[in-house]
Amino acid sequence: MTSPDGLLGSVQSPADLRRVPADRLPELASQIREFLVTKVAKTGGHLGPNLGVVELTLALHRVFDSPDDRILFDTGHQAYVHKMLTGRQAGFDSLRQRDGLSGYPCRAESDHDTIENSHASTALSYADGLAKAYALKGERRHVVAVVGDGALTGGMCWEALNNIAASDRPLVIVVNDNGRSYSPTIGGLATHLASLRLSPGYERVLERVKESLSRTPLVGPPAYEVLHAVKKGLKDVLAPQPMFEDLGLKYVGPVDGHDILALESALVKAKRFGGPVIVHAMTQKGRGYQPAETDAADRLHGPGAFDPETGKPLAKPSAKWTSAFAEELVKVAGERNDIVGITAAMAGPTGIEKLREVYPDRVFDVGIAEQHAVTSAAGLALGGMHPVVALYSTFLNRAFDQLLLDVALHELPVTFVLDRSGITGPDGPSHYGIWDTSILGVVPGLRLAAPRDGARVAEEFREAVAVDDGPTVVRFPTGSLPAELPAVERLGDGIGAVDVLRRDARADVLLVAVGSFAHLAMDVAERLAGQGYGVTVVDPRWVRPVSPHVVALAAEHRLVVTVEDGVRAGGFGTAVVQALSDAEVSVPVRDIAVPVGFHQQGTRNEILAALGLTAQDVARQVTGWIAGVDSDHAGTVGTPTGQLRRPAR
């Protein structure tokens, strides 16, 4: 892997960038865009956002001295150009691949990366803390937070702004305003940002007048208030009143986000001010690449590998987990007028867009605000509706308190559909949906389903929205649907029913497989049968709470093995152990799951293989365990992914 030649190849650090003559910066910007399209076309990645921040990132690194000055990106998917300018051009051949360059800022890659944030609306809080730390230590360092307008729809931003505005610490907030998050930015904020027009020079004059008048007894303060009122009146005539002024923040802009010299001028002014300043940069997502500029859906926000000439994806279309949910959602909504959809800035990726196409008045996109989404859903449920909240699994982590106390405590019928559950691949550990089963296991009254194929997505979603006395969750992975896997027997009906996928005459091992791992379990069973063991494979369908049918089956076998794509700690395996203990069933249990940790990026199959979650690995482990069940060493057998345990009577 080598760096590109020419002007771009000569820029391997911010110091190199500052030596580039101003008249050659447009040439450099053009080379960066060409580089981005060429590289991301091969690996997939966040193309549109980075095409939009080329000039902005150039200006930032020419004005501020990274890494002494700290530049934070919110969210981190807009940091590709930053990586290119800080010595990592050669790594783009392995972008988002196993052992390759991360698709987000990564502290292990470079001192220029401060935070590894891929969840929006956090950078301002990080920046506030950094600025406080530098002030306490007497260090004269600048902190810059580059915040997308979509991120400003998140509540954490406004909590941070409230604190930042009350300080005098040097902190520059660059609002990257492209009118979009994944899709067009939602809400009144977006409308307001588009119209902000202020004169920072006027602000400084006003402050000097205020200081002068405040020294004049009696007359001064009233005169200032009159002057301030006149000023606000004039601004209301000339331009909309900005929200930032009311917070007490200085504002520079709007600035053309593709005019490097204008951006540099604005950033220099903000840097010299010495306190918190907003710089409002107007950018165009997908800038300079025609297929991205004309993509109305999301400006090629995060494509997979594509043809760089046309922007068209290289992968052939296939049936997706998300599509199976979206189709059933529309069908159910056609049967029930109380069904409404909620999402947080990702209507398309979560399938909610399909519902909006048919029933636009029954879909609510709240922007990047998962906490609000969940409590708003609670309000809808209180009002007699049945909300379906569709999120990526990783983003529900942010709204756990709202699910617990605003939904579950009130026993409200809200259905959560968690896309991208389990190991998701190239976006890395912050996007893995491996925490949901463990986290949600402590919520009283919550039922959680994990369908194994497309038919079960539809079936279990219908069962979920039929519940009217508490929250339900349906979780599934990303990617293409597997082949339908029919049951040979169903025990029970509705929630609590389990599907028996295989039952041998001998009852040596009970394999209880969560969701899409049912296919893996069937492969494992075939391998074990080849060695003479009798195996029963069960899909529990609803993994929270544990079905009594799973407990009854466990009592008939010599060994129980649970297999899931969530973390072991507090996962489904733990729940089975507890259920068997409560029922005084003393069969040994082995739980195979994802070890607790932040696991490296890669394809889903690469990561599962690295974690020992393949049919070959599982079969080999189970063979050893069942052979030793009756030996003196059956009490505890340790490996990184599991532990043999006998439930206490």
Coordinates of N, CA and C in Angstrom, one line a residue, residues 361-512:
D361 N -48.8 10.0 7.5 CA -49.2 10.6 8.7 C -49.0 9.8 9.9
R362 N -48.6 8.5 9.7 CA -48.4 7.6 10.9 C -46.9 7.3 11.1
V363 N -46.1 8.1 10.6 CA -44.6 7.9 10.8 C -44.0 9.2 11.4
F364 N -43.2 9.0 12.4 CA -42.5 10.1 13.0 C -41.0 9.9 13.1
D365 N -40.3 10.7 12.3 CA -38.8 10.7 12.4 C -38.4 11.8 13.3
V366 N -37.8 11.5 14.4 CA -37.5 12.5 15.5 C -36.1 13.1 15.3
G367 N -35.4 12.7 14.3 CA -34.0 13.1 14.2 C -33.1 12.2 15.1
I368 N -31.8 12.6 15.3 CA -30.9 11.7 16.1 C -31.2 12.0 17.6
A369 N -32.3 11.4 18.0 CA -32.8 11.6 19.4 C -33.5 10.4 19.9
E370 N -32.7 9.4 20.2 CA -33.3 8.1 20.6 C -34.1 8.2 21.9
Q371 N -33.5 8.9 22.9 CA -34.2 9.1 24.1 C -35.6 9.7 23.9
H372 N -35.7 10.7 23.2 CA -37.0 11.4 22.9 C -37.9 10.4 22.1
A373 N -37.3 9.6 21.2 CA -38.1 8.7 20.4 C -38.8 7.7 21.3
V374 N -38.1 7.2 22.3 CA -38.7 6.2 23.2 C -39.8 6.8 24.1
T375 N -39.5 7.9 24.7 CA -40.5 8.5 25.6 C -41.7 9.1 24.8
S376 N -41.5 9.6 23.6 CA -42.5 10.0 22.7 C -43.4 8.8 22.4
A377 N -42.8 7.7 22.2 CA -43.5 6.4 21.9 C -44.4 6.1 23.1
A378 N -43.9 6.3 24.3 CA -44.6 6.1 25.5 C -45.9 7.0 25.6
G379 N -45.7 8.2 25.2 CA -46.9 9.1 25.1 C -47.9 8.7 24.1
L380 N -47.4 8.2 22.9 CA -48.3 7.7 21.9 C -49.1 6.5 22.5
A381 N -48.4 5.6 23.2 CA -49.1 4.5 23.8 C -50.1 4.9 24.8
L382 N -49.8 5.9 25.6 CA -50.7 6.4 26.6 C -52.0 6.9 25.9
G383 N -51.8 7.4 24.7 CA -52.9 8.0 23.9 C -53.7 7.0 23.1
G384 N -53.3 5.7 23.3 CA -54.1 4.7 22.6 C -53.5 4.1 21.3
M385 N -52.3 4.5 21.0 CA -51.7 4.0 19.8 C -50.7 2.8 20.2
H386 N -50.3 2.1 19.2 CA -49.3 1.1 19.4 C -48.0 1.5 18.6
P387 N -47.1 2.1 19.2 CA -45.9 2.6 18.4 C -44.9 1.4 18.1
V388 N -44.3 1.5 17.0 CA -43.3 0.6 16.6 C -42.0 1.4 16.4
V389 N -41.1 1.3 17.3 CA -39.8 2.1 17.3 C -38.7 1.3 16.7
A390 N -38.3 1.7 15.5 CA -37.3 0.9 14.7 C -35.9 1.6 14.8
L391 N -35.0 1.0 15.4 CA -33.6 1.5 15.6 C -32.6 0.5 15.3
Y392 N -31.4 0.9 15.1 CA -30.2 0.0 15.1 C -30.1 -0.5 16.6
S393 N -29.8 -1.7 16.8 CA -29.6 -2.2 18.2 C -28.7 -1.4 19.0
T394 N -27.5 -1.0 18.4 CA -26.5 -0.2 19.2 C -27.1 1.1 19.7
F395 N -28.0 1.7 19.0 CA -28.5 3.0 19.4 C -29.6 2.9 20.5
L396 N -30.2 1.7 20.7 CA -31.1 1.6 21.8 C -30.4 1.7 23.1
N397 N -29.1 1.4 23.1 CA -28.4 1.6 24.4 C -28.5 2.9 25.0
R398 N -28.7 3.9 24.1 CA -28.7 5.3 24.6 C -30.0 5.7 25.3
A399 N -31.1 4.8 25.1 CA -32.4 5.1 25.6 C -32.9 4.1 26.6
F400 N -31.9 3.4 27.2 CA -32.3 2.4 28.2 C -33.2 2.9 29.3
D401 N -32.8 4.0 29.9 CA -33.6 4.6 31.0 C -35.0 4.9 30.6
Q402 N -35.2 5.4 29.4 CA -36.5 5.7 28.9 C -37.3 4.4 28.7
L403 N -36.7 3.4 28.2 CA -37.4 2.1 28.0 C -37.8 1.5 29.3
L404 N -36.9 1.6 30.3 CA -37.1 1.0 31.6 C -38.2 1.7 32.4
L405 N -38.1 3.0 32.5 CA -39.0 3.8 33.4 C -40.1 4.5 32.7
D406 N -39.9 4.9 31.5 CA -41.0 5.6 30.8 C -42.0 4.6 30.1
V407 N -41.5 3.5 29.7 CA -42.3 2.5 28.9 C -42.7 1.3 29.9
A408 N -41.7 0.6 30.3 CA -41.9 -0.6 31.1 C -42.6 -0.4 32.4
L409 N -42.2 0.6 33.1 CA -42.8 0.9 34.4 C -44.3 1.2 34.3
H410 N -44.7 1.8 33.2 CA -46.1 2.1 32.9 C -46.8 1.0 32.2
E411 N -46.1 -0.1 31.9 CA -46.7 -1.3 31.3 C -47.3 -0.9 29.9
L412 N -46.6 -0.1 29.1 CA -47.1 0.4 27.9 C -46.8 -0.5 26.7
P413 N -47.7 -0.6 25.8 CA -47.5 -1.5 24.6 C -46.7 -0.7 23.5
V414 N -45.4 -0.8 23.6 CA -44.5 -0.3 22.6 C -43.7 -1.4 22.1
T415 N -43.6 -1.5 20.8 CA -42.7 -2.6 20.2 C -41.5 -2.0 19.6
F416 N -40.3 -2.5 20.0 CA -39.0 -2.1 19.5 C -38.5 -3.1 18.5
V417 N -38.2 -2.6 17.3 CA -37.6 -3.5 16.3 C -36.1 -3.1 16.2
L418 N -35.2 -4.0 16.5 CA -33.8 -3.7 16.6 C -33.1 -4.3 15.4
D419 N -32.8 -3.5 14.4 CA -32.0 -3.9 13.3 C -30.5 -4.0 13.6
R420 N -29.7 -4.7 12.8 CA -28.3 -4.8 13.0 C -27.9 -5.3 14.4
S421 N -28.7 -6.3 14.9 CA -28.4 -6.9 16.2 C -27.2 -7.9 15.9
G422 N -26.5 -8.2 17.0 CA -25.4 -9.2 16.9 C -24.2 -8.5 16.3
I423 N -23.3 -9.3 15.8 CA -22.0 -8.8 15.2 C -22.4 -8.3 13.8
T424 N -22.1 -7.0 13.5 CA -22.5 -6.4 12.3 C -21.4 -6.2 11.3
G425 N -20.1 -6.2 11.7 CA -19.0 -6.1 10.8 C -18.2 -4.9 10.7
P426 N -18.1 -4.3 9.4 CA -17.0 -3.3 9.1 C -17.1 -2.0 9.9
D427 N -18.3 -1.6 10.4 CA -18.4 -0.3 11.1 C -17.7 -0.4 12.5
G428 N -17.4 -1.6 13.0 CA -16.6 -1.8 14.2 C -17.4 -1.9 15.5
P429 N -16.8 -1.9 16.6 CA -17.4 -2.3 17.9 C -18.5 -1.3 18.3
S430 N -18.4 -0.1 18.0 CA -19.5 0.9 18.4 C -20.8 0.6 17.7
H431 N -20.8 -0.2 16.6 CA -22.0 -0.5 15.9 C -22.5 -1.9 16.1
Y432 N -21.7 -2.7 16.8 CA -22.2 -4.1 17.1 C -23.4 -4.0 17.9
G433 N -24.4 -4.9 17.6 CA -25.6 -5.0 18.4 C -25.6 -6.1 19.4
I434 N -24.5 -6.3 20.1 CA -24.3 -7.5 21.0 C -24.8 -7.2 22.4
W435 N -25.2 -6.0 22.7 CA -25.5 -5.7 24.1 C -27.0 -5.9 24.4
D436 N -27.9 -5.9 23.4 CA -29.3 -5.7 23.7 C -29.9 -6.8 24.6
T437 N -29.6 -8.1 24.3 CA -30.2 -9.2 25.1 C -29.8 -9.1 26.5
S438 N -28.6 -8.7 26.8 CA -28.1 -8.6 28.2 C -28.8 -7.4 28.9
I439 N -28.7 -6.3 28.2 CA -29.2 -5.1 28.9 C -30.7 -5.2 29.1
L440 N -31.5 -5.7 28.1 CA -32.9 -5.7 28.2 C -33.4 -6.8 29.1
G441 N -32.5 -7.7 29.5 CA -32.9 -8.8 30.4 C -33.4 -8.4 31.8
V442 N -33.0 -7.2 32.2 CA -33.4 -6.8 33.5 C -34.7 -5.9 33.5
V443 N -35.3 -5.7 32.4 CA -36.5 -4.9 32.3 C -37.7 -5.7 32.7
P444 N -38.4 -5.4 33.7 CA -39.6 -6.2 34.1 C -40.7 -6.1 33.0
G445 N -41.2 -7.3 32.8 CA -42.4 -7.4 31.9 C -42.0 -7.3 30.4
L446 N -40.7 -7.2 30.0 CA -40.3 -7.1 28.6 C -40.3 -8.5 28.0
R447 N -40.8 -8.6 26.8 CA -40.6 -9.8 26.0 C -39.7 -9.5 24.8
L448 N -38.8 -10.5 24.5 CA -37.8 -10.2 23.5 C -37.8 -11.4 22.5
A449 N -38.0 -11.2 21.3 CA -38.0 -12.2 20.2 C -36.8 -12.1 19.3
A450 N -36.3 -13.3 18.9 CA -35.2 -13.3 17.9 C -35.5 -14.3 16.8
P451 N -36.1 -13.8 15.7 CA -36.5 -14.7 14.6 C -35.3 -15.3 13.9
R452 N -35.4 -16.5 13.4 CA -34.3 -17.2 12.7 C -34.3 -17.0 11.2
D453 N -35.5 -16.6 10.6 CA -35.5 -16.4 9.2 C -36.6 -15.4 8.9
G454 N -36.9 -15.1 7.6 CA -37.8 -14.1 7.2 C -39.3 -14.4 7.6
A455 N -39.7 -15.7 7.5 CA -41.0 -16.1 7.9 C -41.2 -15.8 9.4
R456 N -40.2 -16.1 10.2 CA -40.3 -15.8 11.6 C -40.3 -14.3 12.0
V457 N -39.6 -13.5 11.2 CA -39.7 -12.1 11.4 C -41.1 -11.6 11.3
A458 N -41.8 -12.0 10.3 CA -43.2 -11.6 10.2 C -44.1 -12.2 11.3
E459 N -43.9 -13.4 11.6 CA -44.7 -14.1 12.6 C -44.5 -13.5 14.0
E460 N -43.2 -13.3 14.4 CA -42.9 -12.8 15.7 C -43.2 -11.3 15.9
F461 N -43.1 -10.6 14.8 CA -43.5 -9.2 14.8 C -45.0 -9.1 15.1
R462 N -45.8 -9.9 14.4 CA -47.3 -9.9 14.7 C -47.6 -10.2 16.1
E463 N -46.9 -11.2 16.7 CA -47.1 -11.6 18.1 C -46.7 -10.4 19.0
A464 N -45.6 -9.7 18.6 CA -45.2 -8.6 19.4 C -46.2 -7.5 19.5
V465 N -46.8 -7.1 18.4 CA -47.7 -5.9 18.4 C -49.1 -6.4 19.0
A466 N -49.3 -7.7 19.2 CA -50.5 -8.1 19.8 C -50.4 -7.9 21.3
V467 N -49.3 -7.7 21.9 CA -49.1 -7.5 23.3 C -49.6 -6.1 23.7
D468 N -50.4 -6.1 24.8 CA -51.0 -4.8 25.1 C -50.7 -4.4 26.6
D469 N -49.8 -5.1 27.2 CA -49.5 -4.8 28.7 C -48.0 -4.6 29.0
G470 N -47.2 -4.2 28.0 CA -45.8 -4.0 28.2 C -45.0 -4.0 27.0
P471 N -43.7 -3.6 27.1 CA -42.9 -3.5 25.9 C -42.5 -4.9 25.3
T472 N -42.4 -4.9 24.0 CA -41.9 -6.1 23.2 C -40.7 -5.6 22.4
V473 N -39.8 -6.6 22.1 CA -38.6 -6.3 21.2 C -38.5 -7.5 20.2
V474 N -38.2 -7.1 19.0 CA -37.9 -8.0 18.0 C -36.5 -7.7 17.4
R475 N -35.6 -8.5 17.5 CA -34.2 -8.3 17.1 C -33.8 -9.2 16.0
F476 N -33.0 -8.6 15.0 CA -32.5 -9.5 14.0 C -31.2 -8.8 13.4
P477 N -30.4 -9.6 12.7 CA -29.1 -9.1 12.3 C -29.2 -8.3 11.0
T478 N -28.1 -7.9 10.4 CA -28.0 -7.2 9.2 C -27.8 -8.2 8.0
G479 N -27.9 -7.7 6.8 CA -27.6 -8.5 5.7 C -28.7 -9.3 5.1
S480 N -28.3 -10.3 4.2 CA -29.3 -11.1 3.5 C -30.0 -12.1 4.4
L481 N -31.3 -12.4 4.1 CA -32.0 -13.4 4.8 C -31.4 -14.8 4.5
P482 N -31.3 -15.6 5.5 CA -31.0 -17.0 5.2 C -32.2 -17.8 4.6
A483 N -31.9 -19.0 4.2 CA -33.0 -19.8 3.7 C -34.0 -20.1 4.9
E484 N -35.2 -20.3 4.5 CA -36.2 -20.6 5.5 C -35.9 -21.9 6.2
L485 N -36.1 -22.0 7.5 CA -35.7 -23.2 8.3 C -37.0 -23.6 9.0
P486 N -37.7 -24.6 8.5 CA -39.0 -25.0 9.1 C -38.8 -25.8 10.3
A487 N -39.7 -25.8 11.2 CA -39.7 -26.6 12.4 C -40.3 -28.0 12.2
V488 N -39.8 -29.0 12.9 CA -40.4 -30.3 12.8 C -41.5 -30.5 13.9
E489 N -41.5 -29.5 14.8 CA -42.5 -29.6 15.9 C -42.6 -28.2 16.6
R490 N -43.8 -27.8 17.0 CA -43.9 -26.6 17.8 C -44.5 -27.0 19.2
L491 N -43.9 -26.6 20.2 CA -44.4 -26.8 21.6 C -45.0 -25.6 22.1
G492 N -46.4 -25.6 22.3 CA -47.1 -24.4 22.8 C -47.5 -23.6 21.6
D493 N -48.0 -22.4 22.0 CA -48.4 -21.4 21.0 C -48.2 -20.0 21.5
G494 N -48.2 -19.1 20.5 CA -48.0 -17.7 20.8 C -46.6 -17.4 21.5
I495 N -46.6 -16.4 22.3 CA -45.3 -16.1 23.0 C -45.1 -17.2 24.0
G496 N -43.9 -17.8 24.1 CA -43.7 -18.9 24.9 C -43.6 -20.2 24.2
A497 N -44.1 -20.2 23.0 CA -44.0 -21.4 22.1 C -42.5 -21.5 21.6
V498 N -42.0 -22.8 21.5 CA -40.7 -23.0 21.0 C -40.8 -23.9 19.8
D499 N -39.9 -23.7 18.8 CA -39.8 -24.6 17.7 C -38.7 -25.6 17.8
V500 N -39.1 -26.9 17.7 CA -38.1 -27.9 17.6 C -37.7 -28.1 16.2
L501 N -36.4 -27.9 15.9 CA -35.9 -28.0 14.5 C -35.3 -29.3 14.2
R502 N -34.9 -30.1 15.2 CA -34.4 -31.4 15.1 C -34.6 -32.2 16.4
R503 N -34.9 -33.4 16.3 CA -35.0 -34.2 17.5 C -34.6 -35.7 17.2
D504 N -33.4 -36.1 17.7 CA -32.9 -37.4 17.5 C -33.5 -38.4 18.5
A505 N -33.4 -39.7 18.3 CA -33.9 -40.6 19.2 C -33.2 -40.6 20.6
R506 N -31.9 -40.4 20.6 CA -31.2 -40.2 21.8 C -31.2 -38.8 22.2
A507 N -31.2 -38.5 23.5 CA -31.3 -37.2 24.1 C -30.0 -36.8 24.8
D508 N -28.9 -36.7 24.0 CA -27.6 -36.3 24.7 C -27.5 -34.8 24.9
V509 N -27.6 -34.1 23.8 CA -27.4 -32.6 23.8 C -28.6 -31.9 23.3
L510 N -29.0 -30.9 24.1 CA -30.0 -29.9 23.7 C -29.3 -28.6 23.3
L511 N -29.4 -28.3 22.0 CA -28.8 -27.1 21.5 C -29.9 -26.1 21.4
V512 N -29.8 -25.0 22.1 CA -30.8 -23.9 22.1 C -30.2 -22.7 21.4

